[in-house]
Amino acid sequence: MNNRYVLSDLVDALVKAGHKRRDAEEFARVFFAQIEEQVFRGDTVKIKGLGLFRLILSGARESVNVNTGERIKIDEHYKLQFLPEAGLKEMVNVPYAHLDPIPLDDETAAALAAKTDAVSDEPAGDTKPEVAPAKEAPVFEVEESQPSENQKSDKKGTTIAWIIFVLLALALIVYALCSTVFSGDNRNARRTRPVVRNEVVTEVPAAPAAEQAEAVQTAEQAPAAQLAEKPQAADKQAPAAAKPSEAAAPKTAQTAQQVADKAAAAVDASKWEVQREITLGQGERLTLVAQQYYGDKVYWVYLYQANRDRIPNPNKITAGTKIRIPKAPASVVNPKDPASLQKAAALEEAYRKQFASKK
Amino acid sequence: MKENDFLSAVRSETGFSAKLTEQMTRQLVEILSGMLSAGDSLTIHGFGTFELKKKEERLSVNPVSGKRFMIPPKRVPAFRPGATLKERIKNYKGNE
């Protein structure tokens, strides 16, 4: 990670691949020189597995001198463009390949926009204590809890941890600001919650009663939740704010689990026959295993169900954990069946809520 | 320009056989993409730097439906021309 190689390292690698050093040197030199030559001849140079190089004309435009604020004219000029091939892009993006775009509702989008404002307002936000409830972080939560595994570098891990920490701190600030500004809006928050809940109910058909109960409970626990920035935000932050320890969490967690269980109805992966057992290596997570065995990452929920005794929190899985891979009946796990995917997604949502507070 | 034309240009410069050129090109590409995947950069003096760029997650709006999306972060390969090459590009006035 972050090594800066030069031409001679490339040559060394070619030598290692079994070429004479003199050949490798000459080849590497000529290779790049030729790209340059051909490009200046006006050609587009395509190299399989890498991409294409070409010179493109960039038209004249006006710009502003950042120091003086003066308007300056930039003449038309050529630019060397490198367009990586799709294969290379994919290869390079492997650590993030499991992330998909997440559709947002308006509330969430507004909250995120607010967060960006807060960044410019108060850059010193990271001095705030760590009790900040995860308000907007959950967007990529399940995946990002272990984002750095693929590189074995600690450095990246630290950076990610740092980023998450800053996000949390920002969340607290936004939250604090909002609560001072909108104190008195308390009732609104309570009113918002059941509405939001209803959406979930449609997704999780089996559990209206538990849902309601939970909604009431969390609303009461959340005197400070004036601004429900995110649909799920309130029930996460309620327990976390009351007592930041896990002692408070189980209540919500349990209800969430009930929801999940009810949604699963007959589906309980822990009763499925175990097909095999694997040990998770560095960088593996349930979603990847699910993708591999079941054909879609959303089925990680069944892996979790089958391994609840070994995985206290699916967001935090340590390398070396042994997990059971149950044999999944085709009626439940079928990546081609939208109903099956939907069901798993509903479960996923429930688990997300359940564990969001224990980040 | 197809890759074959490029390779034959390389061949005529080096005098290597077609097979060797092809093989070395594949290996070079493989080495380079391996470096990029690992998050490393490769600087070719006088030519430029192949490197990895991290794109942060961002909000995006589907112009048709108006629906908002959170686009996940990603890593993309990139090339940055070096000083010598930049100078040459600056003085390049097209191919007429």
CSV table of C-alpha atoms in Angstrom, one decimal:
chain,number,residue,atom,x,y,z
A,1,MET,CA,0.0,0.0,0.0
A,2,ASN,CA,1.2,3.4,-0.9
A,3,ASN,CA,4.5,2.2,-2.2
A,4,ARG,CA,5.9,4.3,-4.9
A,5,TYR,CA,7.5,2.2,-7.5
A,6,VAL,CA,9.7,3.4,-10.3
A,7,LEU,CA,10.8,2.0,-13.7
A,8,SER,CA,13.5,-0.2,-12.2
A,9,ASP,CA,11.0,-2.0,-10.0
A,10,LEU,CA,8.9,-2.7,-13.1
A,11,VAL,CA,12.1,-4.1,-14.8
A,12,ASP,CA,12.8,-6.2,-11.7
A,13,ALA,CA,9.4,-7.7,-11.9
A,14,LEU,CA,9.8,-8.5,-15.5
A,15,VAL,CA,13.2,-10.1,-14.8
A,16,LYS,CA,11.5,-12.2,-12.1
A,17,ALA,CA,9.0,-13.3,-14.7
A,18,GLY,CA,11.8,-14.9,-16.5
A,19,HIS,CA,13.2,-12.3,-18.9
A,20,LYS,CA,16.8,-11.2,-19.4
A,21,ARG,CA,17.5,-8.0,-17.6
A,22,ARG,CA,18.7,-6.2,-20.7
A,23,ASP,CA,15.5,-7.2,-22.6
A,24,ALA,CA,13.3,-6.1,-19.8
A,25,GLU,CA,15.0,-2.8,-19.5
A,26,GLU,CA,14.8,-2.1,-23.2
A,27,PHE,CA,11.3,-3.2,-23.5
A,28,ALA,CA,10.0,-1.1,-20.6
A,29,ARG,CA,11.7,1.9,-21.9
A,30,VAL,CA,10.5,1.5,-25.4
A,31,PHE,CA,7.0,0.6,-24.3
A,32,PHE,CA,6.4,3.9,-22.6
A,33,ALA,CA,8.3,5.9,-25.2
A,34,GLN,CA,6.2,4.4,-27.9
A,35,ILE,CA,3.0,5.3,-26.1
A,36,GLU,CA,4.2,8.8,-26.1
A,37,GLU,CA,5.3,8.8,-29.7
A,38,GLN,CA,2.0,7.4,-31.0
A,39,VAL,CA,0.0,9.7,-28.9
A,40,PHE,CA,1.8,12.7,-30.3
A,41,ARG,CA,1.3,11.4,-33.8
A,42,GLY,CA,-2.4,12.0,-33.1
A,43,ASP,CA,-3.3,8.3,-32.6
A,44,THR,CA,-5.2,6.7,-29.8
A,45,VAL,CA,-3.1,4.0,-28.2
A,46,LYS,CA,-5.1,1.1,-26.8
A,47,ILE,CA,-3.5,-1.5,-24.6
A,48,LYS,CA,-5.4,-4.5,-23.6
A,49,GLY,CA,-5.9,-4.8,-19.9
A,50,LEU,CA,-4.8,-1.3,-19.3
A,51,GLY,CA,-6.8,1.2,-21.3
A,52,LEU,CA,-6.3,3.9,-23.8
A,53,PHE,CA,-4.1,7.0,-24.1
A,54,ARG,CA,-4.9,9.9,-26.3
A,55,LEU,CA,-4.5,13.6,-26.6
A,56,ILE,CA,-7.6,15.6,-26.5
A,57,LEU,CA,-8.2,19.2,-27.2
A,58,SER,CA,-9.5,21.2,-24.4
A,59,GLY,CA,-11.1,24.4,-25.6
A,60,ALA,CA,-10.3,27.9,-24.5
A,61,ARG,CA,-12.1,29.0,-21.3
A,62,GLU,CA,-12.2,31.7,-18.8
A,63,SER,CA,-10.9,31.1,-15.3
A,64,VAL,CA,-10.1,33.0,-12.2
A,65,ASN,CA,-6.7,33.4,-10.6
A,66,VAL,CA,-7.2,31.9,-7.2
A,67,ASN,CA,-4.8,34.3,-5.5
A,68,THR,CA,-5.9,37.6,-7.0
A,69,GLY,CA,-9.4,36.9,-8.1
A,70,GLU,CA,-8.5,38.2,-11.5
A,71,ARG,CA,-10.2,36.7,-14.5
A,72,ILE,CA,-7.7,35.0,-16.8
A,73,LYS,CA,-8.1,33.4,-20.1
A,74,ILE,CA,-6.9,29.8,-20.6
A,75,ASP,CA,-6.1,29.1,-24.2
A,76,GLU,CA,-7.1,26.0,-25.9
A,77,HIS,CA,-4.6,23.3,-25.2
A,78,TYR,CA,-4.1,19.5,-25.4
A,79,LYS,CA,-4.5,17.1,-22.5
A,80,LEU,CA,-3.3,13.6,-22.3
A,81,GLN,CA,-6.2,11.4,-21.4
A,82,PHE,CA,-5.9,8.0,-19.9
A,83,LEU,CA,-9.1,5.9,-19.9
A,84,PRO,CA,-8.7,2.8,-17.9
A,85,GLU,CA,-10.3,-0.4,-19.2
A,86,ALA,CA,-13.3,-1.7,-17.4
A,87,GLY,CA,-11.5,-4.8,-16.3
A,88,LEU,CA,-8.7,-2.8,-14.7
A,89,LYS,CA,-11.2,-0.5,-13.0
A,90,GLU,CA,-13.0,-3.5,-11.6
A,91,MET,CA,-9.8,-5.1,-10.4
A,92,VAL,CA,-8.6,-1.9,-8.7
A,93,ASN,CA,-12.0,-1.4,-7.0
A,94,VAL,CA,-12.3,-4.8,-5.5
A,95,PRO,CA,-12.2,-3.6,-1.9
A,96,TYR,CA,-15.3,-1.5,-2.6
A,97,ALA,CA,-17.0,-3.7,-5.1
A,98,HIS,CA,-19.7,-4.9,-2.8
A,99,LEU,CA,-21.0,-1.4,-2.2
A,100,ASP,CA,-24.1,-0.5,-4.2
A,101,PRO,CA,-25.7,2.9,-4.5
A,102,ILE,CA,-28.2,3.4,-1.7
A,103,PRO,CA,-31.5,5.2,-2.6
A,104,LEU,CA,-32.2,7.9,0.0
A,105,ASP,CA,-35.4,9.4,1.2
A,106,ASP,CA,-35.6,13.2,1.4
A,107,GLU,CA,-35.1,13.3,5.1
A,108,THR,CA,-31.8,11.4,4.9
A,109,ALA,CA,-30.6,13.5,2.0
A,110,ALA,CA,-31.3,16.7,4.0
A,111,ALA,CA,-29.5,15.3,7.0
A,112,LEU,CA,-26.5,14.5,4.9
A,113,ALA,CA,-26.5,18.0,3.3
A,114,ALA,CA,-26.7,19.4,6.8
A,115,LYS,CA,-23.7,17.3,7.7
A,116,THR,CA,-21.7,18.8,4.9
A,117,ASP,CA,-22.5,22.3,6.1
A,118,ALA,CA,-21.4,21.4,9.6
A,119,VAL,CA,-18.0,20.3,8.2
A,120,SER,CA,-17.4,23.8,6.9
A,121,ASP,CA,-18.7,25.5,10.0
A,122,GLU,CA,-16.9,23.6,12.7
A,123,PRO,CA,-13.9,21.8,11.5
A,124,ALA,CA,-12.8,21.3,15.1
A,125,GLY,CA,-15.6,18.9,15.7
A,126,ASP,CA,-13.5,15.9,16.5
A,127,THR,CA,-12.9,17.2,20.0
A,128,LYS,CA,-16.3,16.1,21.0
A,129,PRO,CA,-16.7,13.0,23.1
A,130,GLU,CA,-17.3,9.6,21.5
A,131,VAL,CA,-20.8,9.1,22.9
A,132,ALA,CA,-22.2,10.4,19.6
A,133,PRO,CA,-24.9,8.1,18.4
A,134,ALA,CA,-24.4,6.8,14.9
A,135,LYS,CA,-26.7,9.0,13.0
A,136,GLU,CA,-25.7,9.2,9.5
A,137,ALA,CA,-22.9,6.7,9.5
A,138,PRO,CA,-25.2,3.7,9.0
A,139,VAL,CA,-25.6,4.4,5.4
A,140,PHE,CA,-22.7,2.2,4.5
A,141,GLU,CA,-22.5,0.7,7.8
A,142,VAL,CA,-22.7,-3.0,7.4
A,143,GLU,CA,-20.0,-2.9,4.8
A,144,GLU,CA,-17.8,-0.3,6.2
A,145,SER,CA,-17.4,-1.8,9.5
A,146,GLN,CA,-14.5,-3.7,8.2
A,147,PRO,CA,-13.4,-1.8,5.1
A,148,SER,CA,-9.7,-2.2,5.4
A,149,GLU,CA,-9.2,-5.9,5.6
A,150,ASN,CA,-8.1,-6.3,2.0
A,151,GLN,CA,-5.0,-4.3,2.6
A,152,LYS,CA,-3.3,-5.7,5.5
A,153,SER,CA,-2.0,-2.3,6.4
A,154,ASP,CA,-2.9,-0.9,9.8
A,155,LYS,CA,-2.5,2.6,8.4
A,156,LYS,CA,-5.7,2.3,6.3
A,157,GLY,CA,-7.5,0.9,9.3
A,158,THR,CA,-6.5,3.8,11.4
A,159,THR,CA,-7.6,6.2,8.7
A,160,ILE,CA,-11.0,4.6,8.4
A,161,ALA,CA,-11.4,4.5,12.1
A,162,TRP,CA,-10.5,8.2,12.1
A,163,ILE,CA,-13.0,9.0,9.4
A,164,ILE,CA,-15.7,7.2,11.3
A,165,PHE,CA,-14.8,8.9,14.5
A,166,VAL,CA,-15.0,12.3,12.8
A,167,LEU,CA,-18.4,11.4,11.3
A,168,LEU,CA,-19.6,10.4,14.7
A,169,ALA,CA,-18.4,13.7,16.1
A,170,LEU,CA,-20.0,15.6,13.4
A,171,ALA,CA,-23.3,13.8,14.0
A,172,LEU,CA,-23.1,14.9,17.6
A,173,ILE,CA,-22.6,18.5,16.6
A,174,VAL,CA,-25.4,18.5,14.1
A,175,TYR,CA,-27.5,16.9,16.6
A,176,ALA,CA,-26.6,19.3,19.3
A,177,LEU,CA,-27.2,22.3,17.1
A,178,CYS,CA,-30.5,21.0,16.0
A,179,SER,CA,-31.7,20.3,19.5
A,180,THR,CA,-30.9,23.8,20.6
A,181,VAL,CA,-32.5,25.3,17.6
A,182,PHE,CA,-35.6,23.2,17.5
A,183,SER,CA,-36.1,22.4,21.1
A,184,GLY,CA,-39.8,22.3,21.5
A,185,ASP,CA,-40.2,20.3,18.4
A,186,ASN,CA,-40.4,17.2,20.4
A,187,ARG,CA,-43.9,16.3,19.5
A,188,ASN,CA,-43.0,16.4,15.8
A,189,ALA,CA,-40.4,13.8,16.3
A,190,ARG,CA,-42.8,11.5,18.0
A,191,ARG,CA,-45.3,12.0,15.3
A,192,THR,CA,-42.7,11.3,12.6
A,193,ARG,CA,-41.8,8.0,14.0
A,194,PRO,CA,-44.9,5.9,13.5
A,195,VAL,CA,-45.1,7.2,10.0
A,196,VAL,CA,-41.7,6.0,9.2
A,197,ARG,CA,-42.4,2.8,10.9
A,198,ASN,CA,-45.3,2.1,8.7
A,199,GLU,CA,-43.0,1.9,5.7
A,200,VAL,CA,-41.1,-0.8,7.5
A,201,VAL,CA,-44.3,-2.6,8.3
A,202,THR,CA,-45.1,-3.0,4.7
A,203,GLU,CA,-41.7,-4.5,4.2
A,204,VAL,CA,-41.9,-6.8,7.2
A,205,PRO,CA,-45.4,-8.1,6.9
A,206,ALA,CA,-45.5,-10.4,9.9
A,207,ALA,CA,-44.8,-8.1,12.7
A,208,PRO,CA,-47.1,-5.2,13.1
A,209,ALA,CA,-47.6,-5.6,16.8
A,210,ALA,CA,-44.0,-5.8,17.7
A,211,GLU,CA,-43.4,-2.8,15.5
A,212,GLN,CA,-45.9,-0.7,17.2
A,213,ALA,CA,-44.7,-1.6,20.6
A,214,GLU,CA,-41.2,-0.8,19.6
A,215,ALA,CA,-42.2,2.5,18.1
A,216,VAL,CA,-43.9,3.6,21.2
A,217,GLN,CA,-41.1,2.5,23.4
A,218,THR,CA,-38.4,4.1,21.4
A,219,ALA,CA,-40.3,7.3,21.0
A,220,GLU,CA,-40.6,7.5,24.8
A,221,GLN,CA,-37.0,6.7,25.2
A,222,ALA,CA,-36.1,9.5,22.9
A,223,PRO,CA,-36.9,12.8,24.6
A,224,ALA,CA,-34.1,14.3,22.7
A,225,ALA,CA,-35.0,13.0,19.3
A,226,GLN,CA,-36.6,16.2,18.2
A,227,LEU,CA,-35.0,16.0,14.8
A,228,ALA,CA,-35.5,12.6,13.4
A,229,GLU,CA,-32.9,13.2,10.7
A,230,LYS,CA,-33.0,9.7,9.6
A,231,PRO,CA,-35.9,7.3,9.8
A,232,GLN,CA,-33.9,4.9,11.9
A,233,ALA,CA,-31.9,7.5,13.7
A,234,ALA,CA,-34.3,7.9,16.6
A,235,ASP,CA,-34.3,4.3,17.8
A,236,LYS,CA,-30.6,4.1,17.5
A,237,GLN,CA,-29.9,7.2,19.4
A,238,ALA,CA,-32.5,6.7,22.0
A,239,PRO,CA,-30.8,3.9,23.9
A,240,ALA,CA,-27.4,5.3,23.1
A,241,ALA,CA,-28.2,8.7,24.5
A,242,ALA,CA,-29.9,7.3,27.6
A,243,LYS,CA,-27.0,5.1,28.5
A,244,PRO,CA,-24.3,4.8,26.0
A,245,SER,CA,-23.4,1.4,27.3
A,246,GLU,CA,-24.8,-1.8,25.9
A,247,ALA,CA,-26.9,-2.1,29.0
A,248,ALA,CA,-29.6,0.0,27.5
A,249,ALA,CA,-29.3,-1.4,24.0
A,250,PRO,CA,-30.7,-4.8,24.5
A,251,LYS,CA,-34.3,-3.6,24.8
A,252,THR,CA,-34.3,-2.1,21.4
A,253,ALA,CA,-32.1,-4.8,20.2
A,254,GLN,CA,-34.5,-7.4,21.4
A,255,THR,CA,-37.5,-5.9,19.8
A,256,ALA,CA,-35.6,-5.5,16.6
A,257,GLN,CA,-34.7,-9.1,16.9
A,258,GLN,CA,-38.3,-10.0,17.4
A,259,VAL,CA,-39.1,-8.1,14.3
A,260,ALA,CA,-36.4,-9.9,12.4
A,261,ASP,CA,-37.5,-13.2,13.7
A,262,LYS,CA,-41.1,-12.6,12.8
A,263,ALA,CA,-40.1,-11.4,9.4
A,264,ALA,CA,-38.2,-14.6,9.0
A,265,ALA,CA,-41.3,-16.5,10.2
A,266,ALA,CA,-40.6,-20.0,9.2
A,267,VAL,CA,-37.2,-19.2,8.0
A,268,ASP,CA,-34.6,-20.0,10.6
A,269,ALA,CA,-31.3,-20.7,9.1
A,270,SER,CA,-29.9,-22.0,12.4
A,271,LYS,CA,-32.1,-25.1,11.9
A,272,TRP,CA,-30.8,-25.8,8.4
A,273,GLU,CA,-28.5,-28.6,7.8
A,274,VAL,CA,-24.9,-27.5,8.0
A,275,GLN,CA,-23.3,-27.9,4.6
A,276,ARG,CA,-19.8,-27.0,5.7
A,277,GLU,CA,-17.8,-25.0,8.1
A,278,ILE,CA,-15.3,-22.3,7.1
A,279,THR,CA,-12.9,-20.1,9.0
A,280,LEU,CA,-13.1,-16.5,8.1
A,281,GLY,CA,-9.8,-15.1,6.9
A,282,GLN,CA,-8.5,-11.6,7.0
A,283,GLY,CA,-10.8,-9.3,4.9
A,284,GLU,CA,-13.7,-11.7,4.7
A,285,ARG,CA,-17.1,-10.7,5.8
A,286,LEU,CA,-20.5,-12.3,5.8
A,287,THR,CA,-21.7,-10.5,2.7
A,288,LEU,CA,-18.8,-11.9,0.7
A,289,VAL,CA,-19.3,-15.4,1.9
A,290,ALA,CA,-23.0,-15.1,1.1
A,291,GLN,CA,-22.2,-13.9,-2.4
A,292,GLN,CA,-19.9,-16.9,-2.8
A,293,TYR,CA,-22.2,-19.6,-1.5
A,294,TYR,CA,-25.7,-18.3,-2.1
A,295,GLY,CA,-25.2,-16.0,-5.1
A,296,ASP,CA,-26.2,-12.8,-3.5
A,297,LYS,CA,-24.7,-10.8,-0.6
A,298,VAL,CA,-28.0,-10.0,0.9
A,299,TYR,CA,-28.3,-13.6,2.1
A,300,TRP,CA,-25.7,-12.9,4.7
A,301,VAL,CA,-28.6,-12.6,7.1
A,302,TYR,CA,-29.1,-16.4,7.0
A,303,LEU,CA,-25.4,-16.9,7.6
A,304,TYR,CA,-25.7,-14.7,10.6
A,305,GLN,CA,-28.8,-16.6,11.8
A,306,ALA,CA,-27.0,-19.8,11.6
A,307,ASN,CA,-24.1,-18.5,13.6
A,308,ARG,CA,-25.6,-16.3,16.2
A,309,ASP,CA,-23.8,-18.1,18.9
A,310,ARG,CA,-20.5,-17.3,17.4
A,311,ILE,CA,-21.1,-13.8,16.1
A,312,PRO,CA,-22.2,-11.4,18.7
A,313,ASN,CA,-22.3,-8.5,16.2
A,314,PRO,CA,-22.3,-9.0,12.5
A,315,ASN,CA,-20.7,-5.6,12.0
A,316,LYS,CA,-17.7,-6.7,13.9
A,317,ILE,CA,-16.4,-10.1,12.8
A,318,THR,CA,-12.9,-11.0,13.7
A,319,ALA,CA,-10.7,-13.0,11.4
A,320,GLY,CA,-10.4,-16.6,12.5
A,321,THR,CA,-14.1,-16.9,13.4
A,322,LYS,CA,-15.4,-20.3,12.3
A,323,ILE,CA,-18.8,-20.1,10.8
A,324,ARG,CA,-21.3,-22.7,9.6
A,325,ILE,CA,-22.6,-22.5,6.1
A,326,PRO,CA,-26.0,-24.0,6.2
A,327,LYS,CA,-27.5,-25.8,3.2
A,328,ALA,CA,-30.2,-23.3,2.1
A,329,PRO,CA,-33.5,-24.5,0.7
A,330,ALA,CA,-34.1,-23.1,-2.8
A,331,SER,CA,-37.4,-21.8,-1.6
A,332,VAL,CA,-35.6,-19.3,0.7
A,333,VAL,CA,-32.4,-18.6,-1.0
A,334,ASN,CA,-32.7,-18.0,-4.7
A,335,PRO,CA,-31.0,-15.0,-6.2
A,336,LYS,CA,-33.3,-15.1,-9.2
A,337,ASP,CA,-36.5,-14.8,-7.1
A,338,PRO,CA,-37.3,-11.2,-6.2
A,339,ALA,CA,-39.5,-12.3,-3.3
A,340,SER,CA,-36.6,-14.2,-1.7
A,341,LEU,CA,-34.3,-11.2,-2.2
A,342,GLN,CA,-36.9,-8.9,-0.7
A,343,LYS,CA,-37.3,-11.1,2.3
A,344,ALA,CA,-33.6,-11.2,3.0
A,345,ALA,CA,-33.4,-7.4,2.5
A,346,ALA,CA,-36.2,-6.9,5.1
A,347,LEU,CA,-34.2,-9.1,7.5
A,348,GLU,CA,-31.1,-7.2,6.7
A,349,GLU,CA,-32.8,-3.9,7.5
A,350,ALA,CA,-34.0,-5.3,10.8
A,351,TYR,CA,-30.5,-6.4,11.7
A,352,ARG,CA,-29.1,-3.2,10.7
A,353,LYS,CA,-31.3,-1.4,13.1
A,354,GLN,CA,-30.6,-3.9,15.8
A,355,PHE,CA,-26.9,-3.5,15.6
A,356,ALA,CA,-26.6,0.2,14.6
A,357,SER,CA,-26.6,1.3,18.3
A,358,LYS,CA,-23.7,-1.0,19.2
A,359,LYS,CA,-21.4,0.1,16.5
B,1,MET,CA,-4.9,2.5,-33.3
B,2,LYS,CA,-5.2,-1.1,-32.4
B,3,GLU,CA,-2.9,-2.8,-30.0
B,4,ASN,CA,-1.3,-4.8,-32.8
B,5,ASP,CA,-0.1,-1.6,-34.5
B,6,PHE,CA,1.3,-0.4,-31.2
B,7,LEU,CA,3.1,-3.7,-30.6
B,8,SER,CA,4.6,-3.7,-34.0
B,9,ALA,CA,5.9,-0.2,-33.4
B,10,VAL,CA,7.5,-1.5,-30.2
B,11,ARG,CA,8.8,-4.5,-32.1
B,12,SER,CA,10.5,-2.4,-34.7
B,13,GLU,CA,12.2,-0.3,-32.0
B,14,THR,CA,13.4,-3.2,-29.9
B,15,GLY,CA,13.9,-5.9,-32.5
B,16,PHE,CA,12.2,-8.4,-30.3
B,17,SER,CA,10.0,-11.2,-31.7
B,18,ALA,CA,6.3,-10.8,-31.9
B,19,LYS,CA,5.8,-13.5,-29.3
B,20,LEU,CA,8.2,-11.9,-26.8
B,21,THR,CA,6.7,-8.5,-27.3
B,22,GLU,CA,3.2,-9.8,-26.7
B,23,GLN,CA,4.3,-11.8,-23.7
B,24,MET,CA,6.2,-8.9,-22.1
B,25,THR,CA,3.3,-6.5,-22.7
B,26,ARG,CA,0.9,-8.9,-21.0
B,27,GLN,CA,3.3,-9.2,-18.1
B,28,LEU,CA,3.8,-5.5,-17.9
B,29,VAL,CA,0.1,-4.8,-17.8
B,30,GLU,CA,-0.3,-7.5,-15.2
B,31,ILE,CA,2.4,-6.1,-13.0
B,32,LEU,CA,1.1,-2.6,-13.4
B,33,SER,CA,-2.5,-3.5,-12.6
B,34,GLY,CA,-1.2,-5.6,-9.6
B,35,MET,CA,0.6,-2.5,-8.3
B,36,LEU,CA,-2.5,-0.3,-8.7
B,37,SER,CA,-4.8,-2.9,-7.1
B,38,ALA,CA,-2.5,-2.9,-4.1
B,39,GLY,CA,-2.7,0.8,-3.8
B,40,ASP,CA,0.8,1.5,-5.1
B,41,SER,CA,1.9,3.9,-7.7
B,42,LEU,CA,4.3,3.4,-10.6
B,43,THR,CA,6.4,6.4,-11.8
B,44,ILE,CA,8.1,6.3,-15.1
B,45,HIS,CA,10.6,9.0,-15.3
B,46,GLY,CA,9.9,11.3,-18.2
B,47,PHE,CA,6.5,9.8,-18.8
B,48,GLY,CA,4.3,10.0,-15.8
B,49,THR,CA,2.8,8.2,-12.9
B,50,PHE,CA,0.2,5.5,-12.7
B,51,GLU,CA,-1.6,5.7,-9.5
B,52,LEU,CA,-4.8,5.0,-7.6
B,53,LYS,CA,-7.3,7.6,-6.8
B,54,LYS,CA,-9.9,7.2,-4.1
B,55,LYS,CA,-13.3,8.8,-4.9
B,56,GLU,CA,-15.3,9.6,-1.8
B,57,GLU,CA,-18.9,8.7,-1.5
B,58,ARG,CA,-21.2,11.3,-2.8
B,59,LEU,CA,-24.9,12.2,-3.2
B,60,SER,CA,-26.3,11.9,-6.7
B,61,VAL,CA,-29.7,12.6,-8.2
B,62,ASN,CA,-31.3,10.6,-10.9
B,63,PRO,CA,-32.3,13.3,-13.3
B,64,VAL,CA,-35.4,11.4,-14.5
B,65,SER,CA,-37.0,10.3,-11.3
B,66,GLY,CA,-35.5,12.9,-9.1
B,67,LYS,CA,-34.6,10.2,-6.7
B,68,ARG,CA,-31.5,10.7,-4.6
B,69,PHE,CA,-28.7,8.1,-4.2
B,70,MET,CA,-25.7,7.8,-2.1
B,71,ILE,CA,-23.0,6.6,-4.4
B,72,PRO,CA,-20.5,4.5,-2.6
B,73,PRO,CA,-16.8,5.4,-2.5
B,74,LYS,CA,-14.6,3.8,-5.1
B,75,ARG,CA,-11.0,3.5,-6.2
B,76,VAL,CA,-10.1,4.3,-9.8
B,77,PRO,CA,-6.8,3.9,-11.7
B,78,ALA,CA,-5.4,7.2,-13.0
B,79,PHE,CA,-2.4,8.4,-15.0
B,80,ARG,CA,-0.7,11.7,-14.3
B,81,PRO,CA,1.8,12.9,-17.0
B,82,GLY,CA,5.3,13.8,-15.7
B,83,ALA,CA,7.0,17.2,-16.1
B,84,THR,CA,8.8,16.4,-19.4
B,85,LEU,CA,5.6,15.0,-20.9
B,86,LYS,CA,3.6,17.9,-19.7
B,87,GLU,CA,6.0,20.3,-21.3
B,88,ARG,CA,5.8,18.5,-24.6
B,89,ILE,CA,2.0,18.4,-24.5
B,90,LYS,CA,2.0,22.1,-23.8
B,91,ASN,CA,4.0,22.8,-26.9
B,92,TYR,CA,2.0,20.4,-29.0
B,93,LYS,CA,-0.1,22.2,-31.5
B,94,GLY,CA,-2.0,19.4,-33.0
B,95,ASN,CA,-1.2,17.0,-35.8
B,96,GLU,CA,-1.6,19.0,-38.9
